[in-house]
Short mmCIF file of C-alpha atoms in Angstrom, two decimals:
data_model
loop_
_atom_site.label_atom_id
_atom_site.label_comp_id
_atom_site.label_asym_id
_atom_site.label_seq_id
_atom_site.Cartn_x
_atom_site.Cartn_y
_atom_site.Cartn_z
CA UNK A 1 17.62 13.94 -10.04
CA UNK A 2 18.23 11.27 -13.19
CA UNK A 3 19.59 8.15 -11.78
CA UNK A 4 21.35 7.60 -15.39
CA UNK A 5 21.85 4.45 -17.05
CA UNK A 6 20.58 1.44 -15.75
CA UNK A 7 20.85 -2.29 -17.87
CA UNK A 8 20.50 -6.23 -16.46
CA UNK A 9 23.32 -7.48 -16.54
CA UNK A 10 22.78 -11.38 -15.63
CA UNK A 11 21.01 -13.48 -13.25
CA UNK A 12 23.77 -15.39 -10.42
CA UNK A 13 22.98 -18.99 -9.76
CA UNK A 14 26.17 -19.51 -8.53
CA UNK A 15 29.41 -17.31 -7.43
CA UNK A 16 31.15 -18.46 -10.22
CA UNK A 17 28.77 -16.94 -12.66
CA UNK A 18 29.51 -13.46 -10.25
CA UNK A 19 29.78 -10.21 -13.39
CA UNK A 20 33.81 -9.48 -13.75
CA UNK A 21 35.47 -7.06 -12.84
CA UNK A 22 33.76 -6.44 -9.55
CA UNK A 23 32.42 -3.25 -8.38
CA UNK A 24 30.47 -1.38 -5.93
CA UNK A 25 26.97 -3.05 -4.97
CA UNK A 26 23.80 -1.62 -4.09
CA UNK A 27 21.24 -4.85 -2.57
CA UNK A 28 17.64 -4.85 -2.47
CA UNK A 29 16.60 -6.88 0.15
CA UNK A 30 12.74 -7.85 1.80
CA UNK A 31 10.64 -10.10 2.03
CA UNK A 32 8.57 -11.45 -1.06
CA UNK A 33 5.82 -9.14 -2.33
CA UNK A 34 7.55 -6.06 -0.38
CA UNK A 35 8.05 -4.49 -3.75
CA UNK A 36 12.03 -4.80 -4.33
CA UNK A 37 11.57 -5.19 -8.18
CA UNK A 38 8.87 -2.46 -8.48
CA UNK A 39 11.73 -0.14 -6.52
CA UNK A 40 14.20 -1.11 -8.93
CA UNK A 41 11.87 0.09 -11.97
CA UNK A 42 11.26 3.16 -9.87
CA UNK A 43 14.67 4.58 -9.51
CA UNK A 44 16.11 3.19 -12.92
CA UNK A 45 12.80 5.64 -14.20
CA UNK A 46 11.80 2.96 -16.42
CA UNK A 47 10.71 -0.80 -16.46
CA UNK A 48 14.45 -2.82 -16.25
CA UNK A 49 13.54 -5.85 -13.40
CA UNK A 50 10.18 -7.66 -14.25
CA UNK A 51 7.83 -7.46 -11.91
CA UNK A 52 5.70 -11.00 -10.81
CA UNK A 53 2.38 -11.06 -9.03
CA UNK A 54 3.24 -14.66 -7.43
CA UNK A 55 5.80 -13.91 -4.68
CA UNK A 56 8.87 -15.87 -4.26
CA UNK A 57 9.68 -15.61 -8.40
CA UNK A 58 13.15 -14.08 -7.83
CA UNK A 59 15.22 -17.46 -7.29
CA UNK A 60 18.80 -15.93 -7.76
CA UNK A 61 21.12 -12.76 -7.56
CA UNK A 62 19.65 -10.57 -10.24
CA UNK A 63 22.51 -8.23 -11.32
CA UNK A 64 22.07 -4.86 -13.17
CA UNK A 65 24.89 -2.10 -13.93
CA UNK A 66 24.10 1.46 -13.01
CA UNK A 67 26.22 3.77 -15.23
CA UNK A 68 29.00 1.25 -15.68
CA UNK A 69 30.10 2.37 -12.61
CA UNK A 70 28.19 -0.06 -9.95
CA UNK A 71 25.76 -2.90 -9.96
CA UNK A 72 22.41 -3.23 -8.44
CA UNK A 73 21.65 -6.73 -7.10
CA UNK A 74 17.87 -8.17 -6.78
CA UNK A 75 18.34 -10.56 -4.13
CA UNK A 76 15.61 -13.28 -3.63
CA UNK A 77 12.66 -12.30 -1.01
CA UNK A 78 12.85 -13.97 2.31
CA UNK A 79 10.22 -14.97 4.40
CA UNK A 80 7.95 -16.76 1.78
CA UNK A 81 7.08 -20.61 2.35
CA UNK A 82 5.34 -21.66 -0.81
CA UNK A 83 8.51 -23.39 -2.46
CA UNK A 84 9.91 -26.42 -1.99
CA UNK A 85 12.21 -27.17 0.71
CA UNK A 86 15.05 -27.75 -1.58
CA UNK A 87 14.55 -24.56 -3.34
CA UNK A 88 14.78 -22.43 -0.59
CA UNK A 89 18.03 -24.13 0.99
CA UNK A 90 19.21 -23.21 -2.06
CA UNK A 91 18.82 -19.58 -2.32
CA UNK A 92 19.58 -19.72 1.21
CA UNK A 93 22.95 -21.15 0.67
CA UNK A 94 23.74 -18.58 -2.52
CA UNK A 95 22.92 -15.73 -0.10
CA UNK A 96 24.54 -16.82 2.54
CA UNK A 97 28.01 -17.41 0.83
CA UNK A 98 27.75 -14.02 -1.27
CA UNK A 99 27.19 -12.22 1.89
CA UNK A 100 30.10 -13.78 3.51
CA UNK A 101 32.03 -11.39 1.96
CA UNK A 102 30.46 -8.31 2.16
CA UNK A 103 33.30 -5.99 0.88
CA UNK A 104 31.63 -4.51 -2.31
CA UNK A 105 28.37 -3.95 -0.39
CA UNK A 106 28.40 -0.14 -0.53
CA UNK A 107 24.57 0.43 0.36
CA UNK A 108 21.70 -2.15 1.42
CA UNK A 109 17.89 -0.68 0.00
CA UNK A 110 15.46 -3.08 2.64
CA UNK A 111 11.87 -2.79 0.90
CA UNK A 112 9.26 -3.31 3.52
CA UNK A 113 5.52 -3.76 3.08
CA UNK A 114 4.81 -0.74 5.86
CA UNK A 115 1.01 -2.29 6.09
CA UNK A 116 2.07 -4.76 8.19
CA UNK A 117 3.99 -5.27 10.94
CA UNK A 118 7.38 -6.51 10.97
CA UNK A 119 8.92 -10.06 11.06
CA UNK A 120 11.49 -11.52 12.85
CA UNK A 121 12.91 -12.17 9.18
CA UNK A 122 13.25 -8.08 9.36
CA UNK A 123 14.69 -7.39 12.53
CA UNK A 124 17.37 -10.42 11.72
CA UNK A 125 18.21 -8.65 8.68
CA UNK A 126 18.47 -5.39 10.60
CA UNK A 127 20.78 -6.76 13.10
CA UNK A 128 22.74 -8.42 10.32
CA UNK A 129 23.50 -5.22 8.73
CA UNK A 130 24.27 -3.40 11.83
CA UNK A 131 26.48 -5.93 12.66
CA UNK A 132 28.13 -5.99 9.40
CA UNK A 133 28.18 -2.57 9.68
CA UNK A 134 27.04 -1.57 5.98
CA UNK A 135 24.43 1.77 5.99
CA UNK A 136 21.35 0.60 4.80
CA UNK A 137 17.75 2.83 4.02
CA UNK A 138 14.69 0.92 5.04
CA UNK A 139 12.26 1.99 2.05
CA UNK A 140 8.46 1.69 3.80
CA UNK A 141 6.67 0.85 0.68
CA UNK A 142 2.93 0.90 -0.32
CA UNK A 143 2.51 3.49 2.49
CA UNK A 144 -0.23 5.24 -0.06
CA UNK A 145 -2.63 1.91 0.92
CA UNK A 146 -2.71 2.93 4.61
CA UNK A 147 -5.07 6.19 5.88
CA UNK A 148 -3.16 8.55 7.18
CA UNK A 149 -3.56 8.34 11.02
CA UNK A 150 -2.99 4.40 10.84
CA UNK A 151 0.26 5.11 8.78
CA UNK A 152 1.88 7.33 11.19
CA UNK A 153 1.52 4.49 13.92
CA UNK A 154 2.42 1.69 11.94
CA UNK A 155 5.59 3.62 10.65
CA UNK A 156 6.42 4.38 13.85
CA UNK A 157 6.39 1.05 14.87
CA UNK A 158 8.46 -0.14 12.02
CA UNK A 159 11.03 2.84 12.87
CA UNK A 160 11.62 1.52 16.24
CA UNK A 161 11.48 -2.21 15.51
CA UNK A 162 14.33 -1.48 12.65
CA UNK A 163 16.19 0.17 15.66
CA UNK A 164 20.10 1.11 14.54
CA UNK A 165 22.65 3.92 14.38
CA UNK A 166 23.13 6.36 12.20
CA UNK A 167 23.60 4.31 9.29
CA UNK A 168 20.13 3.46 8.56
CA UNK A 169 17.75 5.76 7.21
CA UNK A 170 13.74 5.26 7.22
CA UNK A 171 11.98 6.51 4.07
CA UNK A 172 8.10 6.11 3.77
CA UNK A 173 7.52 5.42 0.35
CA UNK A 174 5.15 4.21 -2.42
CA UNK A 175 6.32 2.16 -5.75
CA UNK A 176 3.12 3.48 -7.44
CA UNK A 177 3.08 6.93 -6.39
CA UNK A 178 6.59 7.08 -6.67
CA UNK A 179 6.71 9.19 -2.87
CA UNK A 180 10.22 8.55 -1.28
CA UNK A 181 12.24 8.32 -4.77
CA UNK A 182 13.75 11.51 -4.74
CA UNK A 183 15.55 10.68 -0.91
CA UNK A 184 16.68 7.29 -2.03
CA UNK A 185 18.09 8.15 -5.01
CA UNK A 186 20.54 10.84 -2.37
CA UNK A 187 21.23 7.54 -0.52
CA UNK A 188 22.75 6.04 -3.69
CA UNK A 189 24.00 9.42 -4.69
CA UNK A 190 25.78 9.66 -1.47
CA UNK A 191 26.93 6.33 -0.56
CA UNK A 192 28.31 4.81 -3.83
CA UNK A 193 28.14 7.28 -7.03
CA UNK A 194 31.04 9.08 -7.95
CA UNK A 195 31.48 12.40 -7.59
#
């Protein structure tokens, strides 16, 4: 399965700078260093998001068009602590007022690094979604870093710490082995391509 086109479109300091007309959105959420960007790269098939080793480099709405038909957004990583104060209010504030109105939210992709355990930053998020009530696929990334027997408990644990309905999904998954593309690129196929 070819996800098709993918290009950047623009970064989104502000609302005003939103990409007209509006369309369907996909959001990668997680934390910083979860491996949103890398997941980007691995369903456009090639390198289109750039990829940092210092977490916390994604400081606004990244936007990228899939097909010409809907837009991907790379949202900034929560959960990291080494930037200023005044930096993170405001990515906090940009978030917060985008997601306000969450009417072109089709699909929410949450990256999570399944070696450790989850954060009260990931439940919230969770609970946000359910509450919003948007379907969202928790992608359990770097799962090939974890033996076996240890990743079976740990992604257990994530499963029922991510508790929800039937709109979420749970995909174990590696960026670098690429394990888990395939199903998330159904969510997407599913959820917000065309027919």
């Amino acid at each position: 399965m070819s996800q098709g086109s993918v290009e950047f479109v623009r970064s989104v300091y502000s609302l005003d700078d939103l990409p007209r007309p509006r369309k369907p959105e996909v959001a990668f959420f997680g934390r910083s260093n979860a491996g949103k960007s890398s997941w980007i790269n691995v369903l456009a098939g090639r390198t289109v998001a750039n990829i940092s080793r210092t977490p916390g480099k994604t400081r606004c709405l990244n936007y990228f068009v899939v097909d010409r038909c809907y837009y991907w957004v790379d949202v900034p990583g929560y959960g990291y602590s080494r930037v200023s104060r005044q930096t993170k209010n405001a990515w906090t504030a940009l978030v917060d007022t985008w997601l306000k109105d969450p009417a072109w939210l089709r699909l929410v992709l949450l990256v999570v690094d399944a070696r450790v355990d989850p954060q009260p930053s990931d439940v919230h998020m969770a609970a946000w979604l359910d509450c919003v009530r948007v379907p969202f696929v928790v992608i359990a990334n770097k799962t090939d870093r974890i033996p076996h027997a240890a990743a079976r408990r740990q992604l257990a644990f994530w499963d029922r710490a991510l508790a929800a309905d039937s709109r979420k999904a749970f995909v174990p998954a590696s960026a670098r082995t690429r394990k888990g593309r395939m199903e998330v690129l159904k969510w997407l196929q599913r959820e917000v391509r065309p027919a």
